[in-house]
Amino acid sequence: MADFDPTAYGASGIADEYDDLYAEHWETDVTVECLAELANGGPVLELGIGTGRLALPLVERGLEVHGVDASDEMVSKLREKPGGDRIPVVVADFAKADAGRDFALVFLAVNTIFALPDQQAQVDCFRNAARHLAPSGRFVVEAWVPDVGDFRHNRVVRPRITRPERISIETAELDPVEQMMRTTQAIFSNGSVRLYPANHRYAWPAELDLMAQVANLHKEERWADWRRSPFTADSRAHVSVYRR
Ligand SMILES: C[S@@+](CC[C@H](N)C(=O)[O-])C[C@H]1O[C@@H](n2cnc3c(N)ncnc32)[C@H](O)[C@@H]1O
């Protein structure tokens, strides 16, 4: 896989099994409920819309949803689903893409901010999100909290999926100087093994808050999850709400 090619995600082959892969891990209903409340009836832009896991249920709730995604393969999966062909999607890099209007809510789910290659691209993304916000609009970012204590000599092997019919193991390598994590997930099922490499330029919540400030946004909320659980020293992920 080329380093941080924005089109690479779906090209790895993951688009074919994406929806099924983490189905039991994600609380999609809870996420959609929270996003709909944050949108408060206004139009929504999802950066990295993927297969429409979140976008389609938001449309079902009567919201107008647009998307940006660089992967033809992921967007094709969205298009195959009922209603998926009616969501306007710009196929481009979400750090720069122009969706052509403003929104009450712009969001990035599931660590997708870390798919951008470096701090500059992530700042560009915050600025781009801010550019797309209506005057009191919100930008919401879901991401994990880097846990470098997991690593020994900057490497770790960890189980991810542990179902009877499907398991996956991830190898991860850390570059603490560049805040880079390179992972490969090996999925074993149906008598085959698939390898899905991914690169992450990780950042702690405080760095994301500073990116927001650079983009003239301020932090309104930070929760540990979409249920709005309090964010604490033990939280391994966060949902952060920024506002103009
Ligand atoms: C982990 S998936 C998340 C999909 C969806 N948001 C969800 O929650 O199920 C990340 C998505 O972001 C897209 N993506 C990654 N980097 C991108 C970039 N720089 N520009 C546009 N899309 C990107 C990938 O193609 C993929 O569809």
PDB file of C-alpha atoms and ligand atoms in Angstrom:
ATOM      1  CA  MET A   1       0.000   0.000   0.000  1.00  0.00           C
ATOM      2  CA  ALA A   2       1.306   3.439  -0.888  1.00  0.00           C
ATOM      3  CA  ASP A   3       1.929   5.646   2.153  1.00  0.00           C
ATOM      4  CA  PHE A   4      -1.227   7.621   2.926  1.00  0.00           C
ATOM      5  CA  ASP A   5      -2.726   7.485  -0.526  1.00  0.00           C
ATOM      6  CA  PRO A   6      -6.240   8.832   0.259  1.00  0.00           C
ATOM      7  CA  THR A   7      -7.748   6.483  -2.342  1.00  0.00           C
ATOM      8  CA  ALA A   8      -6.056   3.404  -0.876  1.00  0.00           C
ATOM      9  CA  TYR A   9      -8.516   2.425   1.859  1.00  0.00           C
ATOM     10  CA  GLY A  10     -11.061   0.615  -0.296  1.00  0.00           C
ATOM     11  CA  ALA A  11      -8.418  -0.591  -2.758  1.00  0.00           C
ATOM     12  CA  SER A  12      -7.079  -2.936  -0.055  1.00  0.00           C
ATOM     13  CA  GLY A  13     -10.215  -5.045  -0.591  1.00  0.00           C
ATOM     14  CA  ILE A  14     -11.720  -4.116   2.786  1.00  0.00           C
ATOM     15  CA  ALA A  15     -14.782  -2.476   1.154  1.00  0.00           C
ATOM     16  CA  ASP A  16     -16.230  -5.949   0.488  1.00  0.00           C
ATOM     17  CA  GLU A  17     -16.376  -6.912   4.158  1.00  0.00           C
ATOM     18  CA  TYR A  18     -16.281  -3.492   5.861  1.00  0.00           C
ATOM     19  CA  ASP A  19     -19.912  -3.436   7.045  1.00  0.00           C
ATOM     20  CA  ASP A  20     -19.701  -6.891   8.556  1.00  0.00           C
ATOM     21  CA  LEU A  21     -16.241  -6.543  10.041  1.00  0.00           C
ATOM     22  CA  TYR A  22     -16.883  -4.527  13.180  1.00  0.00           C
ATOM     23  CA  ALA A  23     -20.685  -4.778  13.275  1.00  0.00           C
ATOM     24  CA  GLU A  24     -20.764  -6.019  16.856  1.00  0.00           C
ATOM     25  CA  HIS A  25     -18.056  -3.622  18.012  1.00  0.00           C
ATOM     26  CA  TRP A  26     -19.733  -0.417  16.839  1.00  0.00           C
ATOM     27  CA  GLU A  27     -22.845   0.974  18.485  1.00  0.00           C
ATOM     28  CA  THR A  28     -24.115   2.424  15.231  1.00  0.00           C
ATOM     29  CA  ASP A  29     -27.621   3.196  16.559  1.00  0.00           C
ATOM     30  CA  VAL A  30     -26.217   5.145  19.494  1.00  0.00           C
ATOM     31  CA  THR A  31     -23.827   7.028  17.193  1.00  0.00           C
ATOM     32  CA  VAL A  32     -26.628   7.966  14.787  1.00  0.00           C
ATOM     33  CA  GLU A  33     -28.835   9.129  17.669  1.00  0.00           C
ATOM     34  CA  CYS A  34     -26.095  11.398  19.009  1.00  0.00           C
ATOM     35  CA  LEU A  35     -25.211  12.791  15.548  1.00  0.00           C
ATOM     36  CA  ALA A  36     -28.873  13.516  14.788  1.00  0.00           C
ATOM     37  CA  GLU A  37     -29.193  15.453  18.054  1.00  0.00           C
ATOM     38  CA  LEU A  38     -26.042  17.434  17.290  1.00  0.00           C
ATOM     39  CA  ALA A  39     -27.312  18.264  13.774  1.00  0.00           C
ATOM     40  CA  ASN A  40     -30.574  19.519  15.288  1.00  0.00           C
ATOM     41  CA  GLY A  41     -32.460  19.095  12.000  1.00  0.00           C
ATOM     42  CA  GLY A  42     -29.821  20.861   9.873  1.00  0.00           C
ATOM     43  CA  PRO A  43     -27.819  19.512   6.926  1.00  0.00           C
ATOM     44  CA  VAL A  44     -24.913  17.160   7.631  1.00  0.00           C
ATOM     45  CA  LEU A  45     -21.558  16.538   5.924  1.00  0.00           C
ATOM     46  CA  GLU A  46     -19.674  13.318   6.671  1.00  0.00           C
ATOM     47  CA  LEU A  47     -15.954  13.370   5.858  1.00  0.00           C
ATOM     48  CA  GLY A  48     -14.961   9.797   4.961  1.00  0.00           C
ATOM     49  CA  ILE A  49     -18.547   8.687   4.384  1.00  0.00           C
ATOM     50  CA  GLY A  50     -17.414   5.201   3.348  1.00  0.00           C
ATOM     51  CA  THR A  51     -20.206   2.677   2.808  1.00  0.00           C
ATOM     52  CA  GLY A  52     -22.802   4.924   4.435  1.00  0.00           C
ATOM     53  CA  ARG A  53     -22.947   3.025   7.745  1.00  0.00           C
ATOM     54  CA  LEU A  54     -23.863   6.289   9.511  1.00  0.00           C
ATOM     55  CA  ALA A  55     -25.041   8.446   6.608  1.00  0.00           C
ATOM     56  CA  LEU A  56     -27.903   6.202   5.506  1.00  0.00           C
ATOM     57  CA  PRO A  57     -29.581   5.938   8.933  1.00  0.00           C
ATOM     58  CA  LEU A  58     -29.218   9.727   9.274  1.00  0.00           C
ATOM     59  CA  VAL A  59     -31.049  10.138   5.946  1.00  0.00           C
ATOM     60  CA  GLU A  60     -33.736   7.732   7.228  1.00  0.00           C
ATOM     61  CA  ARG A  61     -34.256  10.155  10.102  1.00  0.00           C
ATOM     62  CA  GLY A  62     -35.082  12.871   7.605  1.00  0.00           C
ATOM     63  CA  LEU A  63     -31.728  14.679   7.616  1.00  0.00           C
ATOM     64  CA  GLU A  64     -30.067  15.939   4.466  1.00  0.00           C
ATOM     65  CA  VAL A  65     -26.655  14.241   4.320  1.00  0.00           C
ATOM     66  CA  HIS A  66     -23.712  14.859   1.984  1.00  0.00           C
ATOM     67  CA  GLY A  67     -20.373  13.087   1.972  1.00  0.00           C
ATOM     68  CA  VAL A  68     -16.746  13.185   0.931  1.00  0.00           C
ATOM     69  CA  ASP A  69     -14.645  10.085   0.360  1.00  0.00           C
ATOM     70  CA  ALA A  70     -11.572   9.406  -1.763  1.00  0.00           C
ATOM     71  CA  SER A  71     -12.241   5.696  -2.255  1.00  0.00           C
ATOM     72  CA  ASP A  72     -14.271   4.667  -5.297  1.00  0.00           C
ATOM     73  CA  GLU A  73     -14.637   1.179  -3.808  1.00  0.00           C
ATOM     74  CA  MET A  74     -16.177   2.407  -0.546  1.00  0.00           C
ATOM     75  CA  VAL A  75     -18.488   4.856  -2.335  1.00  0.00           C
ATOM     76  CA  SER A  76     -19.588   2.057  -4.729  1.00  0.00           C
ATOM     77  CA  LYS A  77     -20.747   0.052  -1.696  1.00  0.00           C
ATOM     78  CA  LEU A  78     -22.747   3.071  -0.538  1.00  0.00           C
ATOM     79  CA  ARG A  79     -24.278   3.451  -4.002  1.00  0.00           C
ATOM     80  CA  GLU A  80     -25.403  -0.218  -4.026  1.00  0.00           C
ATOM     81  CA  LYS A  81     -27.560   0.278  -0.905  1.00  0.00           C
ATOM     82  CA  PRO A  82     -31.170   1.514  -0.984  1.00  0.00           C
ATOM     83  CA  GLY A  83     -31.065   5.327  -0.967  1.00  0.00           C
ATOM     84  CA  GLY A  84     -27.281   5.351  -1.392  1.00  0.00           C
ATOM     85  CA  ASP A  85     -27.469   6.797  -4.878  1.00  0.00           C
ATOM     86  CA  ARG A  86     -29.318   9.866  -3.598  1.00  0.00           C
ATOM     87  CA  ILE A  87     -26.577  11.070  -1.229  1.00  0.00           C
ATOM     88  CA  PRO A  88     -24.359  13.692  -2.884  1.00  0.00           C
ATOM     89  CA  VAL A  89     -20.729  12.550  -2.514  1.00  0.00           C
ATOM     90  CA  VAL A  90     -17.572  14.378  -3.580  1.00  0.00           C
ATOM     91  CA  VAL A  91     -14.886  11.808  -4.388  1.00  0.00           C
ATOM     92  CA  ALA A  92     -11.765  13.621  -3.186  1.00  0.00           C
ATOM     93  CA  ASP A  93      -9.383  14.146  -0.268  1.00  0.00           C
ATOM     94  CA  PHE A  94     -11.450  15.489   2.634  1.00  0.00           C
ATOM     95  CA  ALA A  95      -8.645  17.779   3.809  1.00  0.00           C
ATOM     96  CA  LYS A  96      -9.303  19.929   0.743  1.00  0.00           C
ATOM     97  CA  ALA A  97     -12.583  18.885  -0.896  1.00  0.00           C
ATOM     98  CA  ASP A  98     -15.330  21.438  -1.454  1.00  0.00           C
ATOM     99  CA  ALA A  99     -18.866  20.192  -0.855  1.00  0.00           C
ATOM    100  CA  GLY A 100     -20.284  23.409  -2.280  1.00  0.00           C
ATOM    101  CA  ARG A 101     -22.405  24.649   0.655  1.00  0.00           C
ATOM    102  CA  ASP A 102     -22.430  24.920   4.433  1.00  0.00           C
ATOM    103  CA  PHE A 103     -23.727  22.522   7.069  1.00  0.00           C
ATOM    104  CA  ALA A 104     -25.076  22.438  10.623  1.00  0.00           C
ATOM    105  CA  LEU A 105     -22.854  19.426  11.357  1.00  0.00           C
ATOM    106  CA  VAL A 106     -19.613  18.165   9.824  1.00  0.00           C
ATOM    107  CA  PHE A 107     -18.203  14.952  11.278  1.00  0.00           C
ATOM    108  CA  LEU A 108     -15.387  12.431  11.062  1.00  0.00           C
ATOM    109  CA  ALA A 109     -16.058   9.034  12.673  1.00  0.00           C
ATOM    110  CA  VAL A 110     -13.829   6.095  13.650  1.00  0.00           C
ATOM    111  CA  ASN A 111     -10.312   7.573  13.753  1.00  0.00           C
ATOM    112  CA  THR A 112     -10.616   8.743  10.179  1.00  0.00           C
ATOM    113  CA  ILE A 113      -8.784  11.993  11.057  1.00  0.00           C
ATOM    114  CA  PHE A 114      -5.662   9.831  11.587  1.00  0.00           C
ATOM    115  CA  ALA A 115      -5.817   8.652   7.964  1.00  0.00           C
ATOM    116  CA  LEU A 116      -4.332  12.015   7.011  1.00  0.00           C
ATOM    117  CA  PRO A 117      -0.541  11.826   6.684  1.00  0.00           C
ATOM    118  CA  ASP A 118       0.743  14.588   8.950  1.00  0.00           C
ATOM    119  CA  GLN A 119      -0.094  17.477  11.240  1.00  0.00           C
ATOM    120  CA  GLN A 120      -0.389  19.927   8.355  1.00  0.00           C
ATOM    121  CA  ALA A 121      -2.962  17.788   6.535  1.00  0.00           C
ATOM    122  CA  GLN A 122      -4.931  17.379   9.770  1.00  0.00           C
ATOM    123  CA  VAL A 123      -4.901  21.154  10.350  1.00  0.00           C
ATOM    124  CA  ASP A 124      -6.026  21.606   6.729  1.00  0.00           C
ATOM    125  CA  CYS A 125      -8.885  19.206   7.461  1.00  0.00           C
ATOM    126  CA  PHE A 126      -9.998  21.183  10.544  1.00  0.00           C
ATOM    127  CA  ARG A 127      -9.867  24.372   8.447  1.00  0.00           C
ATOM    128  CA  ASN A 128     -11.817  22.700   5.667  1.00  0.00           C
ATOM    129  CA  ALA A 129     -14.450  21.459   8.130  1.00  0.00           C
ATOM    130  CA  ALA A 130     -14.714  24.981   9.624  1.00  0.00           C
ATOM    131  CA  ARG A 131     -15.147  26.433   6.121  1.00  0.00           C
ATOM    132  CA  HIS A 132     -18.162  24.169   5.639  1.00  0.00           C
ATOM    133  CA  LEU A 133     -19.903  25.148   8.893  1.00  0.00           C
ATOM    134  CA  ALA A 134     -22.956  27.358   9.134  1.00  0.00           C
ATOM    135  CA  PRO A 135     -22.555  30.152  11.757  1.00  0.00           C
ATOM    136  CA  SER A 136     -23.402  28.014  14.808  1.00  0.00           C
ATOM    137  CA  GLY A 137     -22.397  24.710  13.198  1.00  0.00           C
ATOM    138  CA  ARG A 138     -20.501  21.871  14.871  1.00  0.00           C
ATOM    139  CA  PHE A 139     -17.511  19.768  13.827  1.00  0.00           C
ATOM    140  CA  VAL A 140     -17.402  16.366  15.557  1.00  0.00           C
ATOM    141  CA  VAL A 141     -14.362  14.109  15.640  1.00  0.00           C
ATOM    142  CA  GLU A 142     -14.309  10.537  16.945  1.00  0.00           C
ATOM    143  CA  ALA A 143     -10.843   9.109  17.547  1.00  0.00           C
ATOM    144  CA  TRP A 144      -8.839   6.837  19.823  1.00  0.00           C
ATOM    145  CA  VAL A 145      -6.544   8.142  22.514  1.00  0.00           C
ATOM    146  CA  PRO A 146      -3.005   6.990  21.658  1.00  0.00           C
ATOM    147  CA  ASP A 147      -1.867   4.360  24.163  1.00  0.00           C
ATOM    148  CA  VAL A 148       1.844   3.965  23.600  1.00  0.00           C
ATOM    149  CA  GLY A 149       2.097   1.907  26.806  1.00  0.00           C
ATOM    150  CA  ASP A 150       0.620  -0.956  24.770  1.00  0.00           C
ATOM    151  CA  PHE A 151       3.859  -1.203  22.783  1.00  0.00           C
ATOM    152  CA  ARG A 152       7.164  -2.906  23.587  1.00  0.00           C
ATOM    153  CA  HIS A 153      10.130  -1.747  21.521  1.00  0.00           C
ATOM    154  CA  ASN A 154       7.537   0.126  19.454  1.00  0.00           C
ATOM    155  CA  ARG A 155       5.776  -3.045  18.350  1.00  0.00           C
ATOM    156  CA  VAL A 156       2.659  -4.899  19.421  1.00  0.00           C
ATOM    157  CA  VAL A 157       0.516  -7.798  18.249  1.00  0.00           C
ATOM    158  CA  ARG A 158      -3.109  -7.746  19.387  1.00  0.00           C
ATOM    159  CA  PRO A 159      -6.356  -9.576  18.736  1.00  0.00           C
ATOM    160  CA  ARG A 160      -9.154  -7.483  17.249  1.00  0.00           C
ATOM    161  CA  ILE A 161     -12.008  -9.730  16.107  1.00  0.00           C
ATOM    162  CA  THR A 162     -12.634 -12.862  18.196  1.00  0.00           C
ATOM    163  CA  ARG A 163     -15.705 -14.548  16.752  1.00  0.00           C
ATOM    164  CA  PRO A 164     -15.922 -18.322  16.420  1.00  0.00           C
ATOM    165  CA  GLU A 165     -16.102 -18.058  12.617  1.00  0.00           C
ATOM    166  CA  ARG A 166     -13.797 -15.093  12.149  1.00  0.00           C
ATOM    167  CA  ILE A 167     -10.735 -13.860  14.008  1.00  0.00           C
ATOM    168  CA  SER A 168      -8.335 -11.067  13.290  1.00  0.00           C
ATOM    169  CA  ILE A 169      -4.918 -10.189  14.608  1.00  0.00           C
ATOM    170  CA  GLU A 170      -3.301  -6.831  14.150  1.00  0.00           C
ATOM    171  CA  THR A 171       0.398  -6.053  14.123  1.00  0.00           C
ATOM    172  CA  ALA A 172       1.246  -2.448  14.867  1.00  0.00           C
ATOM    173  CA  GLU A 173       4.516  -0.585  14.632  1.00  0.00           C
ATOM    174  CA  LEU A 174       5.015   2.801  16.219  1.00  0.00           C
ATOM    175  CA  ASP A 175       7.185   5.717  15.160  1.00  0.00           C
ATOM    176  CA  PRO A 176       6.944   7.993  18.202  1.00  0.00           C
ATOM    177  CA  VAL A 177       9.020  10.711  16.523  1.00  0.00           C
ATOM    178  CA  GLU A 178       6.574  11.198  13.666  1.00  0.00           C
ATOM    179  CA  GLN A 179       3.524  10.081  15.707  1.00  0.00           C
ATOM    180  CA  MET A 180       2.959   7.396  13.125  1.00  0.00           C
ATOM    181  CA  MET A 181       1.460   3.943  13.574  1.00  0.00           C
ATOM    182  CA  ARG A 182       1.554   1.398  10.772  1.00  0.00           C
ATOM    183  CA  THR A 183      -0.816  -1.509  11.220  1.00  0.00           C
ATOM    184  CA  THR A 184      -1.695  -4.648   9.319  1.00  0.00           C
ATOM    185  CA  GLN A 185      -4.826  -6.521  10.249  1.00  0.00           C
ATOM    186  CA  ALA A 186      -4.866 -10.205   9.261  1.00  0.00           C
ATOM    187  CA  ILE A 187      -8.400 -11.577   9.028  1.00  0.00           C
ATOM    188  CA  PHE A 188      -8.904 -15.336   9.127  1.00  0.00           C
ATOM    189  CA  SER A 189     -12.244 -16.739   7.969  1.00  0.00           C
ATOM    190  CA  ASN A 190     -13.836 -18.884   5.272  1.00  0.00           C
ATOM    191  CA  GLY A 191     -10.551 -20.775   4.853  1.00  0.00           C
ATOM    192  CA  SER A 192      -8.677 -17.663   3.766  1.00  0.00           C
ATOM    193  CA  VAL A 193      -6.497 -14.914   5.190  1.00  0.00           C
ATOM    194  CA  ARG A 194      -6.775 -11.291   4.080  1.00  0.00           C
ATOM    195  CA  LEU A 195      -4.243  -8.605   5.006  1.00  0.00           C
ATOM    196  CA  TYR A 196      -5.395  -5.006   5.442  1.00  0.00           C
ATOM    197  CA  PRO A 197      -2.565  -2.498   5.964  1.00  0.00           C
ATOM    198  CA  ALA A 198      -3.332   0.990   7.272  1.00  0.00           C
ATOM    199  CA  ASN A 199      -1.295   4.003   8.353  1.00  0.00           C
ATOM    200  CA  HIS A 200      -2.286   6.360  11.129  1.00  0.00           C
ATOM    201  CA  ARG A 201      -0.795   9.733  11.981  1.00  0.00           C
ATOM    202  CA  TYR A 202      -2.054   9.761  15.557  1.00  0.00           C
ATOM    203  CA  ALA A 203      -2.600  12.742  17.818  1.00  0.00           C
ATOM    204  CA  TRP A 204      -3.648  13.196  21.422  1.00  0.00           C
ATOM    205  CA  PRO A 205      -6.871  15.096  22.127  1.00  0.00           C
ATOM    206  CA  ALA A 206      -4.970  18.228  23.179  1.00  0.00           C
ATOM    207  CA  GLU A 207      -3.283  18.444  19.781  1.00  0.00           C
ATOM    208  CA  LEU A 208      -6.658  18.120  18.067  1.00  0.00           C
ATOM    209  CA  ASP A 209      -7.975  20.947  20.285  1.00  0.00           C
ATOM    210  CA  LEU A 210      -5.104  23.137  19.106  1.00  0.00           C
ATOM    211  CA  MET A 211      -5.890  22.274  15.481  1.00  0.00           C
ATOM    212  CA  ALA A 212      -9.438  23.402  16.205  1.00  0.00           C
ATOM    213  CA  GLN A 213      -8.163  26.696  17.580  1.00  0.00           C
ATOM    214  CA  VAL A 214      -6.036  27.219  14.464  1.00  0.00           C
ATOM    215  CA  ALA A 215      -9.259  26.753  12.484  1.00  0.00           C
ATOM    216  CA  ASN A 216     -11.113  29.263  14.698  1.00  0.00           C
ATOM    217  CA  LEU A 217     -13.181  26.589  16.427  1.00  0.00           C
ATOM    218  CA  HIS A 218     -13.516  25.993  20.144  1.00  0.00           C
ATOM    219  CA  LYS A 219     -14.185  22.793  22.055  1.00  0.00           C
ATOM    220  CA  GLU A 220     -17.779  22.525  23.217  1.00  0.00           C
ATOM    221  CA  GLU A 221     -17.783  18.938  24.550  1.00  0.00           C
ATOM    222  CA  ARG A 222     -15.582  15.896  24.925  1.00  0.00           C
ATOM    223  CA  TRP A 223     -17.093  12.526  25.744  1.00  0.00           C
ATOM    224  CA  ALA A 224     -15.550   9.077  26.013  1.00  0.00           C
ATOM    225  CA  ASP A 225     -18.084   7.667  23.536  1.00  0.00           C
ATOM    226  CA  TRP A 226     -21.291   8.397  21.647  1.00  0.00           C
ATOM    227  CA  ARG A 227     -23.316   7.685  24.812  1.00  0.00           C
ATOM    228  CA  ARG A 228     -21.759  10.899  26.147  1.00  0.00           C
ATOM    229  CA  SER A 229     -19.968   9.043  28.949  1.00  0.00           C
ATOM    230  CA  PRO A 230     -17.571  11.309  30.855  1.00  0.00           C
ATOM    231  CA  PHE A 231     -14.076  11.502  29.358  1.00  0.00           C
ATOM    232  CA  THR A 232     -11.589  10.414  32.040  1.00  0.00           C
ATOM    233  CA  ALA A 233      -7.930   9.476  32.419  1.00  0.00           C
ATOM    234  CA  ASP A 234      -8.906   5.885  31.553  1.00  0.00           C
ATOM    235  CA  SER A 235     -10.808   6.723  28.361  1.00  0.00           C
ATOM    236  CA  ARG A 236      -9.374   4.958  25.336  1.00  0.00           C
ATOM    237  CA  ALA A 237     -11.351   6.989  22.812  1.00  0.00           C
ATOM    238  CA  HIS A 238     -13.105  10.312  22.560  1.00  0.00           C
ATOM    239  CA  VAL A 239     -15.909  12.082  20.761  1.00  0.00           C
ATOM    240  CA  SER A 240     -15.038  15.770  20.578  1.00  0.00           C
ATOM    241  CA  VAL A 241     -17.450  18.499  19.575  1.00  0.00           C
ATOM    242  CA  TYR A 242     -16.036  21.746  18.195  1.00  0.00           C
ATOM    243  CA  ARG A 243     -18.050  24.816  17.422  1.00  0.00           C
ATOM    244  CA  ARG A 244     -17.650  28.041  15.534  1.00  0.00           C
TER     245      ARG A 244
HETATM  246  C1  LIG B   1     -12.704   3.752   8.723  1.00  0.00           C
HETATM  247  S1  LIG B   1     -13.610   4.238   7.286  1.00  0.00           S
HETATM  248  C2  LIG B   1     -14.988   5.057   8.043  1.00  0.00           C
HETATM  249  C3  LIG B   1     -16.228   5.024   7.172  1.00  0.00           C
HETATM  250  C4  LIG B   1     -17.475   5.624   7.828  1.00  0.00           C
HETATM  251  N1  LIG B   1     -17.246   6.984   8.276  1.00  0.00           N
HETATM  252  C5  LIG B   1     -17.949   4.788   9.009  1.00  0.00           C
HETATM  253  O1  LIG B   1     -17.967   5.312  10.126  1.00  0.00           O
HETATM  254  O2  LIG B   1     -18.266   3.616   8.832  1.00  0.00           O
HETATM  255  C6  LIG B   1     -12.625   5.611   6.701  1.00  0.00           C
HETATM  256  C7  LIG B   1     -13.119   6.195   5.378  1.00  0.00           C
HETATM  257  O3  LIG B   1     -12.379   7.388   5.103  1.00  0.00           O
HETATM  258  C8  LIG B   1     -11.947   7.406   3.758  1.00  0.00           C
HETATM  259  N2  LIG B   1     -10.719   8.214   3.684  1.00  0.00           N
HETATM  260  C9  LIG B   1      -9.540   7.980   4.320  1.00  0.00           C
HETATM  261  N3  LIG B   1      -8.676   8.981   4.061  1.00  0.00           N
HETATM  262  C10 LIG B   1      -9.329   9.870   3.256  1.00  0.00           C
HETATM  263  C11 LIG B   1      -8.989  11.132   2.686  1.00  0.00           C
HETATM  264  N4  LIG B   1      -7.788  11.693   2.895  1.00  0.00           N
HETATM  265  N5  LIG B   1      -9.912  11.772   1.937  1.00  0.00           N
HETATM  266  C12 LIG B   1     -11.134  11.216   1.729  1.00  0.00           C
HETATM  267  N6  LIG B   1     -11.527  10.021   2.246  1.00  0.00           N
HETATM  268  C13 LIG B   1     -10.635   9.368   3.007  1.00  0.00           C
HETATM  269  C14 LIG B   1     -11.751   5.938   3.405  1.00  0.00           C
HETATM  270  O4  LIG B   1     -11.827   5.735   2.005  1.00  0.00           O
HETATM  271  C15 LIG B   1     -12.890   5.275   4.185  1.00  0.00           C
HETATM  272  O5  LIG B   1     -14.057   5.196   3.418  1.00  0.00           O
END
